[in-house]
CSV table of N, CA, C and O in Angstrom, one decimal:
chain,number,residue,atom,x,y,z
P,1,MET,N,-4.4,-5.2,10.9
P,1,MET,CA,-5.0,-6.2,12.2
P,1,MET,C,-6.5,-5.8,12.7
P,1,MET,O,-7.3,-5.6,13.4
P,2,VAL,N,-6.6,-4.0,13.0
P,2,VAL,CA,-7.9,-3.4,12.5
P,2,VAL,C,-8.4,-4.2,11.8
P,2,VAL,O,-10.1,-4.6,12.5
P,3,THR,N,-8.4,-4.1,10.5
P,3,THR,CA,-9.6,-5.5,9.8
P,3,THR,C,-9.6,-6.0,10.3
P,3,THR,O,-10.6,-6.9,10.5
P,4,LEU,N,-8.8,-7.3,11.2
P,4,LEU,CA,-9.4,-8.8,11.9
P,4,LEU,C,-9.7,-8.4,12.6
P,4,LEU,O,-10.4,-9.6,12.9
P,5,GLY,N,-9.3,-7.7,14.0
P,5,GLY,CA,-10.0,-7.8,14.2
P,5,GLY,C,-11.9,-7.1,14.6
P,5,GLY,O,-12.0,-7.6,15.4
P,6,ASN,N,-11.7,-5.9,14.1
P,6,ASN,CA,-13.8,-6.1,13.6
P,6,ASN,C,-14.1,-7.4,12.9
P,6,ASN,O,-15.5,-8.1,13.0
P,7,ALA,N,-13.7,-8.6,11.8
P,7,ALA,CA,-13.8,-9.5,11.6
P,7,ALA,C,-14.1,-10.2,12.4
P,7,ALA,O,-15.3,-11.2,13.0
P,8,ARG,N,-13.5,-10.7,13.4
P,8,ARG,CA,-13.9,-11.6,14.9
P,8,ARG,C,-14.4,-10.5,15.9
P,8,ARG,O,-14.9,-11.9,15.4
P,9,ALA,N,-14.8,-9.7,16.1
P,9,ALA,CA,-15.8,-9.3,16.5
P,9,ALA,C,-17.3,-9.5,15.7
P,9,ALA,O,-18.2,-9.4,16.3
P,10,LEU,N,-17.3,-9.5,14.7
P,10,LEU,CA,-18.5,-9.6,13.1
P,10,LEU,C,-18.4,-11.8,13.5
P,10,LEU,O,-19.7,-11.9,12.8
P,11,GLY,N,-17.3,-12.6,13.9
P,11,GLY,CA,-17.5,-13.7,13.7
P,11,GLY,C,-17.6,-14.7,12.4
P,11,GLY,O,-17.6,-15.4,12.1
P,12,LEU,N,-16.8,-13.2,11.9
P,12,LEU,CA,-16.6,-13.7,10.1
P,12,LEU,C,-15.2,-13.7,9.7
P,12,LEU,O,-14.3,-14.2,9.1
P,13,GLU,N,-14.3,-14.4,10.5
P,13,GLU,CA,-12.9,-14.1,10.3
P,13,GLU,C,-12.0,-15.7,10.1
P,13,GLU,O,-11.2,-15.3,9.0
P,14,GLY,N,-13.1,-16.2,9.7
P,14,GLY,CA,-13.2,-16.8,8.6
P,14,GLY,C,-13.1,-16.7,7.2
P,14,GLY,O,-13.5,-17.2,6.5
P,15,ALA,N,-14.1,-15.4,6.4
P,15,ALA,CA,-14.2,-15.6,5.9
P,15,ALA,C,-13.3,-13.7,5.1
P,15,ALA,O,-13.4,-13.6,4.1
P,16,ILE,N,-12.9,-13.4,6.3
P,16,ILE,CA,-12.8,-11.6,5.6
P,16,ILE,C,-11.6,-11.3,6.9
P,16,ILE,O,-11.5,-11.6,8.1
P,17,GLY,N,-11.2,-10.1,6.2
P,17,GLY,CA,-10.0,-8.8,7.9
P,17,GLY,C,-8.4,-10.1,7.0
P,17,GLY,O,-8.2,-9.5,7.6
P,18,THR,N,-8.7,-10.7,6.4
P,18,THR,CA,-7.5,-10.8,6.3
P,18,THR,C,-6.6,-11.0,4.2
P,18,THR,O,-8.3,-11.0,3.8
P,19,LEU,N,-5.6,-11.0,4.2
P,19,LEU,CA,-5.2,-11.8,2.4
P,19,LEU,C,-5.1,-13.5,2.8
P,19,LEU,O,-4.4,-13.4,1.4
P,20,GLU,N,-5.7,-14.2,3.6
P,20,GLU,CA,-4.4,-15.3,3.2
P,20,GLU,C,-5.8,-16.1,2.4
P,20,GLU,O,-6.4,-15.5,1.7
P,21,PRO,N,-5.2,-17.7,1.4
P,21,PRO,CA,-6.1,-17.7,0.5
P,21,PRO,C,-7.3,-18.4,0.8
P,21,PRO,O,-7.5,-18.8,1.9
P,22,GLY,N,-8.3,-18.0,0.3
P,22,GLY,CA,-9.9,-18.7,0.7
P,22,GLY,C,-10.5,-17.7,1.0
P,22,GLY,O,-11.3,-17.6,1.2
P,23,THR,N,-10.5,-16.5,1.5
P,23,THR,CA,-10.9,-15.7,2.4
P,23,THR,C,-11.4,-14.8,1.0
P,23,THR,O,-10.5,-14.3,0.2
P,24,GLU,N,-12.4,-13.5,1.2
P,24,GLU,CA,-12.9,-12.5,1.0
P,24,GLU,C,-12.2,-11.7,0.7
P,24,GLU,O,-12.1,-10.3,1.7
P,25,ALA,N,-12.1,-10.6,-0.4
P,25,ALA,CA,-11.5,-9.3,-0.5
P,25,ALA,C,-11.7,-8.1,-1.1
P,25,ALA,O,-11.9,-8.5,-2.3
P,26,ASP,N,-11.6,-7.2,-1.6
P,26,ASP,CA,-12.0,-6.4,-2.4
P,26,ASP,C,-11.1,-5.3,-2.3
P,26,ASP,O,-10.7,-4.9,-0.7
P,27,ILE,N,-10.3,-5.1,-2.6
P,27,ILE,CA,-8.5,-4.5,-4.0
P,27,ILE,C,-8.5,-3.8,-3.8
P,27,ILE,O,-9.1,-3.6,-5.7
P,28,VAL,N,-7.9,-2.5,-3.9
P,28,VAL,CA,-7.9,-0.4,-4.9
P,28,VAL,C,-6.6,-1.1,-4.9
P,28,VAL,O,-5.1,-0.7,-4.0
P,29,VAL,N,-5.4,-1.0,-6.1
P,29,VAL,CA,-4.6,-1.4,-6.1
P,29,VAL,C,-3.7,0.4,-6.5
P,29,VAL,O,-4.3,0.6,-8.1
P,30,LEU,N,-2.4,1.2,-5.9
P,30,LEU,CA,-2.9,2.6,-5.9
P,30,LEU,C,-1.5,2.9,-6.4
P,30,LEU,O,-0.6,2.6,-6.4
P,31,ASP,N,-1.2,3.9,-7.0
P,31,ASP,CA,0.3,4.5,-8.1
P,31,ASP,C,0.3,5.9,-7.3
P,31,ASP,O,0.2,6.8,-7.8
P,32,PRO,N,1.4,5.9,-6.5
P,32,PRO,CA,1.8,7.1,-6.5
P,32,PRO,C,2.6,7.8,-6.1
P,32,PRO,O,3.0,9.6,-6.8
P,33,HIS,N,3.4,7.3,-8.8
P,33,HIS,CA,4.2,7.4,-9.2
P,33,HIS,C,2.6,8.5,-10.3
P,33,HIS,O,3.6,8.7,-11.4
P,34,VAL,N,1.9,8.6,-10.2
P,34,VAL,CA,0.9,8.5,-11.5
P,34,VAL,C,1.1,9.4,-12.2
P,34,VAL,O,1.0,10.0,-13.6
P,35,THR,N,1.7,10.3,-12.0
P,35,THR,CA,1.6,12.0,-12.7
P,35,THR,C,2.8,12.7,-11.4
P,35,THR,O,3.7,12.5,-10.6
P,36,PRO,N,3.2,13.5,-12.1
P,36,PRO,CA,4.5,14.2,-12.7
P,36,PRO,C,5.4,14.5,-10.2
P,36,PRO,O,5.8,14.8,-10.7
P,37,ALA,N,3.6,15.3,-10.4
P,37,ALA,CA,3.7,16.0,-9.3
P,37,ALA,C,4.2,15.2,-8.4
P,37,ALA,O,5.0,14.9,-7.1
P,38,MET,N,3.0,14.3,-7.8
P,38,MET,CA,3.6,12.4,-7.4
P,38,MET,C,4.7,12.4,-6.7
P,38,MET,O,5.3,12.0,-6.5
P,39,ALA,N,5.5,11.6,-8.1
P,39,ALA,CA,6.2,10.8,-8.7
P,39,ALA,C,8.2,12.2,-7.7
P,39,ALA,O,9.3,10.8,-7.4
P,40,HIS,N,7.7,13.1,-8.1
P,40,HIS,CA,8.5,13.9,-7.6
P,40,HIS,C,9.1,14.4,-6.3
P,40,HIS,O,9.2,14.2,-5.4
P,41,ARG,N,7.6,13.7,-5.5
P,41,ARG,CA,7.3,14.0,-4.7
P,41,ARG,C,6.9,12.6,-3.4
P,41,ARG,O,8.3,13.1,-2.6
P,42,MET,N,7.5,11.5,-4.6
P,42,MET,CA,7.4,10.7,-3.8
P,42,MET,C,9.4,10.0,-3.7
P,42,MET,O,9.1,9.1,-3.5
P,43,GLU,N,10.1,11.2,-3.9
P,43,GLU,CA,10.9,10.7,-4.5
P,43,GLU,C,12.6,11.3,-3.2
P,43,GLU,O,13.1,10.4,-3.2
P,44,THR,N,11.3,11.8,-1.8
P,44,THR,CA,11.2,11.9,-0.8
P,44,THR,C,10.9,11.8,0.9
P,44,THR,O,11.1,11.2,2.0
P,45,VAL,N,10.3,10.7,0.2
P,45,VAL,CA,9.5,9.4,0.9
P,45,VAL,C,10.4,8.5,1.9
P,45,VAL,O,10.8,8.0,1.6
P,46,ALA,N,10.2,8.2,3.3
P,46,ALA,CA,11.1,7.7,3.8
P,46,ALA,C,10.2,6.8,4.7
P,46,ALA,O,10.3,6.4,5.5
P,47,GLU,N,8.6,7.0,4.9
P,47,GLU,CA,8.5,6.2,5.5
P,47,GLU,C,6.5,5.7,4.8
P,47,GLU,O,6.6,6.6,4.0
P,48,LEU,N,6.2,5.5,5.4
P,48,LEU,CA,4.4,4.9,4.8
P,48,LEU,C,3.5,5.2,4.9
P,48,LEU,O,3.1,5.9,4.5
P,49,ALA,N,3.6,5.9,6.4
P,49,ALA,CA,2.4,7.1,6.9
P,49,ALA,C,3.0,8.3,5.5
P,49,ALA,O,1.7,9.5,4.8
P,50,GLU,N,4.2,9.0,5.0
P,50,GLU,CA,4.4,9.4,4.2
P,50,GLU,C,3.5,9.1,2.7
P,50,GLU,O,3.0,10.4,2.1
P,51,GLU,N,4.2,8.0,2.4
P,51,GLU,CA,3.5,8.2,0.9
P,51,GLU,C,1.7,8.0,0.7
P,51,GLU,O,1.7,8.1,0.4
P,52,LEU,N,1.7,7.4,2.4
P,52,LEU,CA,-0.3,7.6,2.0
P,52,LEU,C,-0.5,9.1,2.5
P,52,LEU,O,-2.3,8.9,1.4
P,53,PHE,N,-0.1,9.8,2.8
P,53,PHE,CA,-0.1,11.4,2.8
P,53,PHE,C,-0.7,12.5,1.5
P,53,PHE,O,-1.4,12.3,1.2
P,54,ILE,N,0.4,11.9,0.2
P,54,ILE,CA,0.9,12.4,-0.7
P,54,ILE,C,-0.5,11.1,-1.0
P,54,ILE,O,-1.0,11.9,-2.5
P,55,LEU,N,-1.2,10.8,-1.8
P,55,LEU,CA,-2.2,9.7,-2.5
P,55,LEU,C,-2.6,10.2,-1.1
P,55,LEU,O,-3.8,10.7,-2.7
P,56,LEU,N,-3.8,11.0,-0.5
P,56,LEU,CA,-4.6,11.7,0.3
P,56,LEU,C,-4.0,12.8,0.1
P,56,LEU,O,-5.8,13.9,-0.7
P,57,ILE,N,-3.5,13.8,0.5
P,57,ILE,CA,-3.9,15.0,-0.6
P,57,ILE,C,-3.5,15.5,-1.7
P,57,ILE,O,-4.8,16.4,-2.8
P,58,MET,N,-2.6,14.7,-2.5
P,58,MET,CA,-2.4,14.2,-4.3
P,58,MET,C,-2.7,13.4,-5.1
P,58,MET,O,-3.4,13.9,-6.2
P,59,GLY,N,-3.4,12.5,-4.6
P,59,GLY,CA,-4.0,11.9,-5.3
P,59,GLY,C,-5.3,12.0,-5.8
P,59,GLY,O,-6.6,12.5,-5.0
P,60,ASP,N,-5.9,11.2,-7.3
P,60,ASP,CA,-7.3,11.1,-7.8
P,60,ASP,C,-7.4,10.3,-8.2
P,60,ASP,O,-6.8,8.8,-8.2
P,61,GLU,N,-8.8,9.9,-9.3
P,61,GLU,CA,-8.8,8.7,-10.2
P,61,GLU,C,-7.9,7.8,-10.8
P,61,GLU,O,-7.3,7.0,-10.7
P,62,ARG,N,-7.0,8.9,-11.3
P,62,ARG,CA,-6.2,8.7,-12.0
P,62,ARG,C,-4.5,8.1,-11.8
P,62,ARG,O,-3.5,6.5,-11.5
P,63,ALA,N,-4.5,8.4,-10.1
P,63,ALA,CA,-3.7,6.9,-9.7
P,63,ALA,C,-4.4,5.5,-8.6
P,63,ALA,O,-3.6,4.1,-8.1
P,64,VAL,N,-5.4,5.2,-9.3
P,64,VAL,CA,-6.5,3.6,-9.0
P,64,VAL,C,-5.4,3.0,-10.6
P,64,VAL,O,-5.8,3.3,-10.9
P,65,HIS,N,-5.0,2.3,-10.2
P,65,HIS,CA,-4.0,1.2,-10.4
P,65,HIS,C,-4.8,-0.1,-10.6
P,65,HIS,O,-4.9,0.0,-13.1
P,66,ALA,N,-5.3,-0.5,-10.0
P,66,ALA,CA,-6.8,-1.7,-10.3
P,66,ALA,C,-7.6,-1.7,-9.3
P,66,ALA,O,-7.5,-1.1,-8.3
P,67,THR,N,-8.7,-2.8,-9.8
P,67,THR,CA,-9.2,-2.5,-8.9
P,67,THR,C,-10.1,-4.3,-8.4
P,67,THR,O,-10.8,-4.9,-10.1
P,68,TYR,N,-10.2,-4.6,-7.8
P,68,TYR,CA,-10.6,-6.3,-6.9
P,68,TYR,C,-11.4,-6.8,-6.6
P,68,TYR,O,-11.7,-5.4,-4.7
P,69,VAL,N,-12.7,-7.0,-7.0
P,69,VAL,CA,-13.5,-7.8,-6.3
P,69,VAL,C,-14.1,-8.8,-6.3
P,69,VAL,O,-14.2,-9.9,-7.4
P,70,MET,N,-13.5,-9.5,-5.4
P,70,MET,CA,-13.9,-10.4,-5.2
P,70,MET,C,-12.8,-11.4,-5.2
P,70,MET,O,-12.9,-12.9,-6.1
P,71,GLY,N,-11.3,-10.5,-5.4
P,71,GLY,CA,-10.3,-12.0,-6.5
P,71,GLY,C,-10.5,-11.2,-8.0
P,71,GLY,O,-9.2,-11.8,-8.2
P,72,GLU,N,-11.8,-10.8,-8.7
P,72,GLU,CA,-11.7,-10.6,-9.9
P,72,GLU,C,-11.0,-9.5,-10.1
P,72,GLU,O,-11.9,-8.3,-10.0
P,73,ARG,N,-10.2,-9.3,-11.1
P,73,ARG,CA,-10.2,-7.7,-11.1
P,73,ARG,C,-10.2,-6.6,-12.2
P,73,ARG,O,-11.9,-7.9,-13.0
P,74,VAL,N,-11.5,-5.6,-12.2
P,74,VAL,CA,-12.6,-5.2,-12.8
P,74,VAL,C,-12.5,-3.5,-13.0
P,74,VAL,O,-13.4,-3.4,-14.3
P,75,VAL,N,-11.0,-3.2,-12.6
P,75,VAL,CA,-11.6,-2.3,-13.8
P,75,VAL,C,-9.2,-2.0,-13.6
P,75,VAL,O,-8.5,-2.7,-12.6
P,76,GLY,N,-8.9,-1.6,-14.7
P,76,GLY,CA,-7.3,-1.5,-14.9
P,76,GLY,C,-6.8,-1.8,-15.6
P,76,GLY,O,-7.9,-2.4,-16.7
P,77,ASP,N,-5.5,-1.7,-15.5
P,77,ASP,CA,-5.4,-2.1,-17.1
P,77,ASP,C,-4.4,-3.1,-17.7
P,77,ASP,O,-4.4,-3.9,-16.9
């Protein structure tokens, strides 16, 4: 809702702010199990906030699985 709210404030909700077909988005796909330490820590995660915390504290460029710009994959396996 935050992203959609910002798009609405700019009058761009038809183009950005959601993942609906026909809208524009840049997406980064992260892998929270990329290192042994992260995988171990993820074993006890109970909610999304914890997973995001692990990515924030322990993650680095290795956690980037793929990057999409305007729907086209530009980085990734």
